[in-house]
Amino acid sequence: MAARGRQRTVIALSGGVIAGIFAGIVASLYGLLSQVAQGRDPWGVFKWASAPFLHERAFAPGFDAGAVVLGILLHFAVSIGWGALFGLLVFGANVFRTLVFGAAYGVIVWFVMYRFVLPAVGLGAVAERVPVGPAILEHVVFGLALAVGFLPFQRRAPMV
């Protein structure tokens, strides 16, 4: 029985990690397209996550290889962490519940990141300047991508 529990945990975690990578890619592309559509610097999408370490350098316009690489690494580390937790929480649910929870999870991720994590790393003022609606939408997209990315790892369960 314990071996079955460990197997479920391994599947949930590994599936969550892979789903987190997928959702990180989707969120990055969404952010990139959003920035380009608004005529803003597209490099910001890749640099902003480096702000706790590089401070203002992460918000400077234009390409900065160090900030881009660090930002991407940190963005995916956070996406993987949220994905692993998602996998543990949703493993065993059916497709419908996985997708609905994914959308709700995106809102939860936004709330925790903007209300707790970003202020804790000295970016509270930055988080307050971001319009709430677009930030939530971006995180719902992340949550849905997480759910879709996790479906291949989901235990087979009947629809509602």
Short mmCIF file of C-alpha atoms in Angstrom, two decimals:
data_model
loop_
_atom_site.label_atom_id
_atom_site.label_comp_id
_atom_site.label_asym_id
_atom_site.label_seq_id
_atom_site.Cartn_x
_atom_site.Cartn_y
_atom_site.Cartn_z
CA MET A 1 0.00 0.00 0.00
CA ALA A 2 2.83 2.43 0.85
CA ALA A 3 4.48 1.71 -2.52
CA ARG A 4 1.26 2.67 -4.31
CA GLY A 5 1.14 5.94 -2.38
CA ARG A 6 4.75 6.70 -3.29
CA GLN A 7 4.02 5.90 -6.93
CA ARG A 8 1.04 8.29 -6.92
CA THR A 9 3.22 10.99 -5.37
CA VAL A 10 5.99 10.48 -7.94
CA ILE A 11 3.50 10.66 -10.81
CA ALA A 12 1.78 13.72 -9.34
CA LEU A 13 5.08 15.53 -8.73
CA SER A 14 6.77 14.63 -12.01
CA GLY A 15 3.62 15.42 -13.97
CA GLY A 16 3.31 18.69 -12.09
CA VAL A 17 6.93 19.61 -12.86
CA ILE A 18 6.44 18.95 -16.57
CA ALA A 19 3.11 20.78 -16.54
CA GLY A 20 4.85 23.68 -14.76
CA ILE A 21 7.42 23.91 -17.54
CA PHE A 22 4.66 23.83 -20.16
CA ALA A 23 2.64 26.48 -18.30
CA GLY A 24 5.76 28.62 -17.90
CA ILE A 25 6.26 28.53 -21.66
CA VAL A 26 2.60 29.38 -22.32
CA ALA A 27 2.67 32.23 -19.77
CA SER A 28 5.88 33.60 -21.29
CA LEU A 29 4.41 33.54 -24.79
CA TYR A 30 1.20 35.15 -23.53
CA GLY A 31 3.20 37.88 -21.78
CA LEU A 32 5.41 38.40 -24.82
CA LEU A 33 2.43 38.75 -27.16
CA SER A 34 0.74 41.09 -24.70
CA GLN A 35 3.83 43.31 -24.45
CA VAL A 36 4.28 43.43 -28.23
CA ALA A 37 0.56 44.17 -28.78
CA GLN A 38 0.86 47.12 -26.37
CA GLY A 39 4.02 48.41 -28.05
CA ARG A 40 6.14 47.74 -24.95
CA ASP A 41 9.62 46.29 -24.59
CA PRO A 42 9.30 42.51 -25.17
CA TRP A 43 12.49 41.75 -23.19
CA GLY A 44 10.79 42.72 -19.95
CA VAL A 45 8.81 39.49 -19.97
CA PHE A 46 12.05 37.56 -19.69
CA LYS A 47 13.89 39.93 -17.32
CA TRP A 48 11.28 40.83 -14.67
CA ALA A 49 11.68 37.66 -12.61
CA SER A 50 15.32 38.63 -12.03
CA ALA A 51 14.29 41.82 -10.18
CA PRO A 52 14.83 40.46 -6.64
CA PHE A 53 18.51 40.04 -7.54
CA LEU A 54 19.17 42.63 -10.24
CA HIS A 55 16.77 45.34 -9.03
CA GLU A 56 16.40 48.23 -11.50
CA ARG A 57 18.51 46.43 -14.10
CA ALA A 58 15.61 43.98 -14.55
CA PHE A 59 13.30 46.85 -15.51
CA ALA A 60 15.68 48.68 -17.85
CA PRO A 61 14.47 48.62 -21.46
CA GLY A 62 16.24 46.53 -24.07
CA PHE A 63 18.18 43.31 -24.15
CA ASP A 64 20.44 42.34 -21.23
CA ALA A 65 21.72 38.76 -21.54
CA GLY A 66 22.39 38.28 -17.82
CA ALA A 67 19.01 39.61 -16.78
CA VAL A 68 17.24 37.57 -19.47
CA VAL A 69 18.94 34.31 -18.51
CA LEU A 70 18.43 34.82 -14.78
CA GLY A 71 14.83 35.94 -15.32
CA ILE A 72 14.03 32.87 -17.41
CA LEU A 73 15.64 30.52 -14.89
CA LEU A 74 13.78 32.08 -11.97
CA HIS A 75 10.48 32.23 -13.88
CA PHE A 76 10.69 28.52 -14.65
CA ALA A 77 11.78 27.63 -11.12
CA VAL A 78 8.64 29.35 -9.81
CA SER A 79 6.46 27.75 -12.52
CA ILE A 80 7.87 24.32 -11.68
CA GLY A 81 7.20 24.86 -7.96
CA TRP A 82 3.60 25.87 -8.59
CA GLY A 83 3.26 22.95 -11.03
CA ALA A 84 4.53 20.39 -8.52
CA LEU A 85 2.06 21.64 -5.91
CA PHE A 86 -0.72 21.60 -8.51
CA GLY A 87 0.07 17.98 -9.38
CA LEU A 88 -0.13 16.94 -5.73
CA LEU A 89 -3.42 18.77 -5.20
CA VAL A 90 -5.27 17.68 -8.33
CA PHE A 91 -3.98 14.16 -8.97
CA GLY A 92 -6.91 11.77 -9.29
CA ALA A 93 -9.48 14.36 -10.39
CA ASN A 94 -11.34 14.02 -13.67
CA VAL A 95 -10.65 16.20 -16.71
CA PHE A 96 -13.38 18.73 -15.96
CA ARG A 97 -12.31 19.22 -12.35
CA THR A 98 -8.65 19.43 -13.35
CA LEU A 99 -9.42 22.23 -15.83
CA VAL A 100 -11.72 24.14 -13.48
CA PHE A 101 -9.23 23.83 -10.65
CA GLY A 102 -6.49 24.99 -13.04
CA ALA A 103 -8.34 28.25 -13.75
CA ALA A 104 -9.02 28.80 -10.05
CA TYR A 105 -5.44 27.84 -9.21
CA GLY A 106 -4.24 30.59 -11.54
CA VAL A 107 -6.14 33.13 -9.44
CA ILE A 108 -4.67 31.63 -6.27
CA VAL A 109 -1.16 31.83 -7.76
CA TRP A 110 -1.75 35.49 -8.67
CA PHE A 111 -3.00 36.28 -5.16
CA VAL A 112 -0.12 34.56 -3.37
CA MET A 113 2.53 35.98 -5.70
CA TYR A 114 1.23 39.56 -5.69
CA ARG A 115 0.16 39.77 -2.06
CA PHE A 116 2.90 37.75 -0.36
CA VAL A 117 5.84 36.62 -2.51
CA LEU A 118 6.57 39.83 -4.42
CA PRO A 119 6.34 42.02 -1.30
CA ALA A 120 8.55 39.54 0.57
CA VAL A 121 11.31 39.91 -2.04
CA GLY A 122 11.09 43.70 -2.06
CA LEU A 123 8.79 44.08 -5.06
CA GLY A 124 5.59 45.11 -3.29
CA ALA A 125 5.55 48.54 -4.95
CA VAL A 126 6.00 46.93 -8.37
CA ALA A 127 3.15 44.48 -7.69
CA GLU A 128 0.86 47.37 -6.70
CA ARG A 129 1.48 49.13 -10.02
CA VAL A 130 0.41 46.16 -12.14
CA PRO A 131 -3.23 46.41 -13.27
CA VAL A 132 -5.19 43.69 -11.46
CA GLY A 133 -7.39 42.50 -14.35
CA PRO A 134 -4.61 41.74 -16.84
CA ALA A 135 -2.47 40.18 -14.08
CA ILE A 136 -5.27 37.85 -13.05
CA LEU A 137 -6.01 36.95 -16.68
CA GLU A 138 -2.34 36.10 -17.28
CA HIS A 139 -2.39 33.83 -14.23
CA VAL A 140 -5.65 32.15 -15.27
CA VAL A 141 -3.95 31.39 -18.60
CA PHE A 142 -1.04 29.96 -16.59
CA GLY A 143 -3.42 27.84 -14.48
CA LEU A 144 -5.29 26.51 -17.51
CA ALA A 145 -2.01 25.69 -19.26
CA LEU A 146 -0.91 23.93 -16.08
CA ALA A 147 -4.09 21.87 -16.08
CA VAL A 148 -3.80 20.98 -19.78
CA GLY A 149 -0.13 20.10 -19.31
CA PHE A 150 -1.00 17.87 -16.38
CA LEU A 151 -3.80 15.92 -18.11
CA PRO A 152 -1.49 13.25 -19.61
CA PHE A 153 -0.36 12.43 -16.06
CA GLN A 154 -3.81 12.48 -14.57
CA ARG A 155 -5.18 9.19 -13.35
CA ARG A 156 -7.99 8.07 -15.58
CA ALA A 157 -11.26 9.24 -14.02
CA PRO A 158 -14.71 9.52 -15.58
CA MET A 159 -16.13 12.90 -16.57
CA VAL A 160 -18.41 14.51 -13.96
#
